[in-house]
Amino acid sequence: MKFIPYGKPCIDEDDIRTVVEVLRSDWLTTGPKVAEFEQAFAQYIGCQYAVAVSSGTAALELAVASLNLGNGEVITTPMTFVATANSLLYNNLTPVFVDIDDTLNINPEKIEAKITQKTKAIMTVDFAGQTCNYTEIKNIAQKHNLKIIEDAAHALGASWNGTKVGNIVDITAFSFHPVKNITTGEGGMITTNNKELYERCLMLRHHGIDRNDKTFGGDWAFNMKLLGRNYRLTDFQCALGISQLKKLERYNKRRQQIAQQYTNAFSKMPQISLPIIKHASHAWHLFVILCEKIDRNDLYKRLKEKNIGANVHYIPVYSHDYYKSTHNPAQQPCPKADDVSKKILTLPLYPTMTDSDINYVIAAVQDSVKELTIAEAP
Ligand SMILES: *Cc1c(COP(=O)(O)O)cnc(C)c1O
């Protein structure tokens, strides 16, 4: 029997052909496909600049680095993948965790209480693909003169009040890991409308080198101005990205249909809380449910027995050993994130799920919940 994972890349013959073409060309890296992918991406988002990098984590690290924030604190959400907060630590910044609200995004009402003299920025995450409330968050940032960095690893294609994610805040990071809405294998993208940040990201991706600086001589000369990295994305990956980007809207529409089918199927089940959607636009990277009165780990196990790979997104960042040893979660209590992380379960959602896959998952969840309700009744 086939296994249905929680997420899966969609690679078709077009994707393969375009990658093979590049493999047969003169450029494996730093060739024409990089700029072509960046331009197509910026055009899709409607922003001015895009910088392709080797992963979503690299995109986050460079986005933060480009802002030159110095030392200090950055307000962020604990309900995310560890890479979000790690990107702050790489830049000698301290994450300050603010609790989530019913949308599972950072609660804008709780941000101001955590702002101190040391606060430099707010780093948001659009959990599962639903955008944060950027009207409120931008107001707070403006009032306190803070930058906003957006981790949009889940939210490619979503928007806020008609503005696409990637064009809303100071700087945005995307991921093209295979489970994300489009993939380049590994890969990421930074978007911004700020020319200075753009130029710094370009340099930081390539060792901090400015190729236009001819201080040392002629055409061959370059000057290293910042402590950069090698976070370049290859040309064949960019070719895959160009091909994938063309299909994003279709993929996201299918994701939305699947989410709707789950919503219809589970809306009358008291043991399941469905995602609370406050805004129409959602990229549906993940479909998460909250288990009420049944044990999440038991449901996970029952689904696994039925060949369904559910998953958990996320254990709060501060609960991981590394953060426990360096941060004191007691100083930054996030009771809602703690509660949600015990109940949350991610169900399979990817564009190539067939209707029979979806119906199979729905029946399996309904059956498992029934079994557990009987088994766990007091
Ligand atoms: C996937 C993900 C990342 C990291 O992206 P990589 O491309 O795997 O480095 C960062 N933040 C969030 C919220 C993610 O889901």
XYZ file of C-alpha atoms and ligand atoms in Angstrom:
393
model
C 0.000 0.000 0.000
C 1.288 3.446 -0.832
C 2.510 5.820 1.846
C 1.026 9.336 1.928
C 3.544 11.802 3.405
C 2.604 15.215 4.885
C 4.347 17.021 2.028
C 5.985 16.138 -1.254
C 7.645 17.982 -4.158
C 6.029 17.916 -7.609
C 8.669 17.414 -10.295
C 7.443 16.829 -13.851
C 9.092 16.198 -17.220
C 9.286 19.948 -17.966
C 11.275 20.493 -14.777
C 13.634 17.648 -15.633
C 14.166 18.824 -19.219
C 15.071 22.353 -18.167
C 17.561 21.139 -15.546
C 19.200 18.762 -18.027
C 19.548 21.599 -20.544
C 21.571 23.582 -18.026
C 23.683 20.557 -17.142
C 24.623 20.355 -20.835
C 25.443 24.091 -20.983
C 28.600 26.021 -20.082
C 27.270 27.305 -16.779
C 26.676 25.164 -13.735
C 26.770 28.089 -11.341
C 26.804 31.915 -11.462
C 25.446 31.864 -15.003
C 22.401 33.353 -16.737
C 19.755 31.226 -14.961
C 20.396 32.904 -11.614
C 19.446 36.383 -12.836
C 16.581 34.914 -14.870
C 15.132 33.209 -11.767
C 15.594 36.345 -9.665
C 13.856 38.505 -12.269
C 10.961 36.082 -12.706
C 10.576 35.861 -8.928
C 10.660 39.631 -8.369
C 8.150 40.059 -11.175
C 5.809 37.482 -9.658
C 6.019 39.132 -6.229
C 5.841 42.635 -7.656
C 8.919 43.772 -5.728
C 12.079 45.440 -7.000
C 14.840 43.061 -5.980
C 15.326 39.335 -5.440
C 18.512 37.467 -4.471
C 18.703 33.676 -4.927
C 20.653 31.821 -2.243
C 21.494 28.251 -1.298
C 18.724 27.673 1.289
C 15.907 29.321 3.184
C 18.170 29.388 6.218
C 20.856 31.228 4.218
C 18.173 33.670 3.042
C 17.195 34.371 6.651
C 20.796 34.744 7.820
C 21.686 37.193 5.028
C 18.414 39.116 5.313
C 19.218 39.765 8.973
C 22.903 40.483 8.262
C 22.069 43.000 5.528
C 20.170 45.173 8.022
C 23.340 45.843 10.075
C 21.407 45.700 13.340
C 24.450 45.307 15.604
C 23.802 43.592 18.946
C 20.397 43.543 20.530
C 17.061 41.781 20.628
C 14.649 40.729 17.909
C 11.040 39.887 18.684
C 9.834 36.673 17.059
C 7.460 33.725 17.345
C 8.281 30.402 19.011
C 5.850 28.585 16.666
C 8.332 28.022 13.853
C 11.173 25.931 12.563
C 14.366 26.473 14.550
C 16.059 28.152 11.545
C 14.024 31.337 12.134
C 15.543 32.065 15.535
C 18.904 30.527 14.620
C 19.352 33.181 11.937
C 19.279 35.780 14.705
C 21.854 33.911 16.792
C 24.194 33.687 13.753
C 24.073 37.495 13.692
C 24.718 37.939 17.440
C 21.126 38.975 18.055
C 18.928 37.588 20.830
C 15.483 36.216 19.960
C 12.702 37.360 22.288
C 9.709 35.059 21.956
C 6.202 36.501 21.919
C 3.187 34.206 22.203
C 0.864 33.331 19.324
C -2.835 34.048 18.841
C -5.653 31.868 17.453
C -4.232 32.079 13.917
C -1.037 30.509 15.364
C 0.891 33.557 14.175
C 2.651 35.978 16.538
C 0.073 37.906 18.580
C 0.456 41.584 17.609
C -1.185 42.654 20.869
C 1.632 41.065 22.855
C 4.528 42.590 20.939
C 4.742 46.044 22.507
C 5.119 44.713 26.047
C 8.361 43.011 24.926
C 9.938 46.046 23.267
C 12.924 47.425 25.184
C 15.832 49.778 24.490
C 17.643 46.782 23.024
C 14.946 45.818 20.496
C 16.112 46.162 16.881
C 13.553 44.359 14.789
C 10.540 42.069 14.576
C 10.910 38.765 12.746
C 7.583 37.352 11.646
C 6.635 33.911 10.325
C 3.498 33.355 8.257
C 2.606 30.088 9.909
C 1.279 27.359 7.581
C 0.958 29.980 4.815
C -1.423 32.425 6.481
C -0.009 35.943 6.620
C 0.399 37.757 9.926
C -1.576 40.928 10.572
C 0.879 43.273 8.871
C -1.274 46.359 9.338
C -0.829 46.061 13.101
C 2.745 44.801 13.018
C 3.886 47.577 10.677
C 2.221 50.167 12.896
C 4.119 48.876 15.916
C 7.401 48.754 13.984
C 6.948 52.295 12.727
C 6.094 53.635 16.178
C 9.227 52.094 17.717
C 11.506 52.488 14.696
C 12.025 48.750 14.222
C 12.815 46.795 11.069
C 10.637 43.861 10.022
C 12.133 40.648 8.655
C 9.617 38.133 7.347
C 10.235 34.398 7.282
C 7.932 33.506 4.400
C 9.099 29.904 4.015
C 5.422 28.833 4.215
C 3.820 31.741 2.444
C 4.928 31.943 -1.194
C 1.878 33.183 -3.107
C -0.038 34.548 -0.108
C -0.781 38.243 0.307
C -1.917 40.865 2.819
C -4.623 43.299 1.683
C -3.719 42.593 -1.932
C 0.056 42.996 -1.505
C 2.024 39.810 -2.116
C 4.211 38.387 0.612
C 7.727 39.484 -0.313
C 6.577 43.025 -0.935
C 5.149 43.905 2.481
C 8.016 44.462 4.940
C 11.681 45.559 4.853
C 13.065 42.207 3.791
C 11.606 38.735 3.236
C 13.113 35.239 3.087
C 11.685 32.269 1.164
C 12.664 28.588 1.108
C 12.655 26.123 -1.791
C 13.226 22.999 0.284
C 11.410 20.004 -1.296
C 8.401 20.199 1.041
C 7.785 23.910 0.345
C 5.286 25.255 -2.212
C 7.941 25.217 -4.957
C 11.371 23.602 -4.822
C 14.919 23.839 -6.160
C 16.124 20.891 -4.060
C 17.768 23.158 -1.525
C 17.448 26.884 -2.114
C 16.030 30.181 -0.985
C 15.270 33.736 -2.064
C 15.501 37.142 -0.418
C 13.203 39.944 -1.603
C 13.290 43.651 -0.785
C 12.535 47.068 -2.274
C 15.595 48.610 -0.621
C 18.555 48.958 -3.003
C 21.125 49.099 -0.206
C 19.863 45.886 1.391
C 19.775 44.268 -2.042
C 23.379 45.184 -2.811
C 24.529 43.986 0.603
C 22.729 40.653 0.138
C 24.406 40.200 -3.260
C 27.802 40.761 -1.689
C 27.100 38.651 1.409
C 26.065 35.685 -0.748
C 29.451 35.818 -2.491
C 32.057 36.165 0.298
C 31.293 39.862 0.826
C 32.967 40.617 -2.483
C 32.200 43.744 -4.511
C 33.017 42.874 -8.129
C 32.519 46.447 -9.296
C 35.206 47.825 -7.011
C 38.377 48.141 -9.109
C 40.667 49.511 -6.359
C 43.194 46.760 -7.071
C 43.363 46.998 -10.828
C 41.590 46.108 -14.056
C 38.828 43.747 -15.074
C 40.135 40.972 -12.857
C 39.959 43.034 -9.672
C 37.516 42.684 -6.819
C 37.392 43.953 -3.268
C 36.065 42.078 -0.236
C 34.126 44.576 1.834
C 31.988 42.505 4.188
C 32.453 39.149 5.910
C 30.248 37.198 3.519
C 29.661 33.527 2.806
C 29.346 31.251 -0.174
C 25.559 30.946 -0.286
C 25.207 30.885 -4.067
C 22.484 28.865 -5.775
C 23.535 26.849 -8.844
C 22.262 27.522 -12.370
C 20.584 24.133 -12.689
C 18.709 24.763 -9.439
C 17.651 28.188 -10.700
C 16.412 26.557 -13.916
C 14.290 24.240 -11.771
C 13.050 27.270 -9.830
C 12.014 29.100 -13.023
C 10.104 26.055 -14.199
C 8.466 25.506 -10.777
C 7.486 29.158 -10.382
C 5.358 28.912 -13.538
C 3.250 26.272 -11.812
C 2.987 27.917 -8.396
C -0.479 29.437 -8.874
C -1.875 26.123 -10.100
C -0.212 24.264 -7.223
C -1.517 26.721 -4.643
C -5.038 26.502 -6.051
C -4.915 22.727 -5.639
C -3.583 23.146 -2.081
C -6.550 25.357 -1.317
C -9.023 22.823 -2.739
C -7.553 20.090 -0.551
C -7.696 22.340 2.522
C -11.346 23.029 1.736
C -12.126 19.319 1.484
C -10.494 18.680 4.864
C -12.388 21.613 6.353
C -15.719 20.317 5.071
C -14.994 16.802 6.316
C -13.826 17.705 9.827
C -15.901 20.776 10.653
C -18.490 18.852 12.673
C -16.036 16.780 14.688
C -15.681 18.062 18.275
C -12.354 16.220 18.633
C -10.744 18.344 15.925
C -10.200 22.101 15.864
C -9.627 23.449 12.384
C -7.250 26.272 11.409
C -8.675 29.701 12.213
C -8.413 31.807 9.071
C -8.680 35.542 9.581
C -7.622 36.610 6.117
C -8.735 35.363 2.731
C -5.264 34.829 1.305
C -3.410 31.706 2.390
C -0.644 29.741 0.640
C -1.693 26.493 2.408
C 1.819 25.189 2.904
C 0.523 23.124 5.831
C -2.872 21.911 6.952
C -2.796 21.643 10.742
C -5.487 20.462 13.131
C -5.618 20.655 16.910
C -6.580 17.456 18.729
C -9.188 18.182 21.387
C -9.899 15.489 23.996
C -7.900 12.902 22.084
C -4.177 12.405 22.384
C -2.216 13.887 19.477
C 0.525 11.267 19.650
C -2.068 8.486 19.580
C -3.702 9.967 16.488
C -0.276 10.301 14.875
C 0.370 6.592 15.565
C -3.004 5.426 14.253
C -2.462 7.375 11.034
C 1.038 5.942 10.661
C -0.458 2.426 10.944
C -2.714 3.442 8.057
C 0.302 4.535 5.976
C -0.243 8.240 6.493
C 2.741 10.381 7.443
C 1.292 13.106 9.620
C 3.813 15.423 11.299
C 4.180 17.994 14.064
C 4.840 21.682 13.298
C 6.139 22.752 15.775
C 7.619 22.217 19.202
C 8.236 25.808 20.411
C 11.778 26.898 19.570
C 12.625 27.676 23.215
C 11.804 24.068 24.210
C 14.769 22.626 22.328
C 17.816 21.774 24.437
C 20.091 24.352 22.842
C 17.647 27.166 23.544
C 16.946 25.855 27.042
C 20.668 26.030 27.792
C 21.049 29.560 26.438
C 17.646 31.153 27.116
C 15.329 31.065 30.081
C 11.855 30.241 28.741
C 10.389 31.156 32.135
C 11.247 34.775 31.380
C 9.296 34.675 28.156
C 6.241 32.532 28.862
C 4.189 31.570 25.802
C 1.332 29.497 27.247
C -0.638 29.425 24.004
C 2.335 28.087 22.015
C 2.966 25.468 24.721
C -0.667 24.358 24.642
C -0.926 24.296 20.840
C 2.317 22.365 20.426
C 0.841 19.481 22.457
C -2.302 19.277 20.318
C -1.143 20.155 16.838
C -0.892 17.703 13.948
C -0.080 18.345 10.274
C -2.100 16.320 7.746
C -0.858 15.469 4.225
C -1.153 18.351 1.777
C 0.586 18.577 -1.589
C -0.666 19.395 -5.086
C -0.296 15.909 -6.573
C -2.559 14.301 -3.953
C -5.335 12.570 -5.871
C -8.987 12.744 -4.838
C -8.712 9.157 -3.702
C -5.655 10.074 -1.549
C -7.646 12.898 0.034
C -10.669 10.688 0.684
C -8.413 8.019 2.111
C -6.845 10.514 4.557
C -10.255 11.893 5.530
C -11.651 8.407 6.230
C -8.500 7.432 8.128
C -8.698 10.529 10.348
C -12.412 10.007 10.982
C -11.947 6.305 11.802
C -8.912 6.935 14.007
C -10.648 9.709 15.914
C -13.630 7.402 16.506
C -11.386 4.581 17.724
C -9.537 6.937 20.059
C -12.702 8.552 21.387
C -13.947 5.124 22.471
C -10.538 3.994 23.744
C -9.809 7.187 25.659
C -13.294 7.831 27.054
C -13.145 8.300 30.838
C 11.768 25.392 5.788
C 11.824 26.531 6.738
C 13.005 27.266 6.939
C 14.335 26.847 6.402
O 14.419 26.680 5.061
P 15.583 25.751 4.429
O 15.441 26.027 2.973
O 15.249 24.348 4.802
O 16.874 26.200 4.981
C 12.940 28.381 7.751
N 11.808 28.752 8.355
C 10.662 28.054 8.207
C 9.426 28.536 8.900
C 10.634 26.921 7.411
O 9.507 26.218 7.292
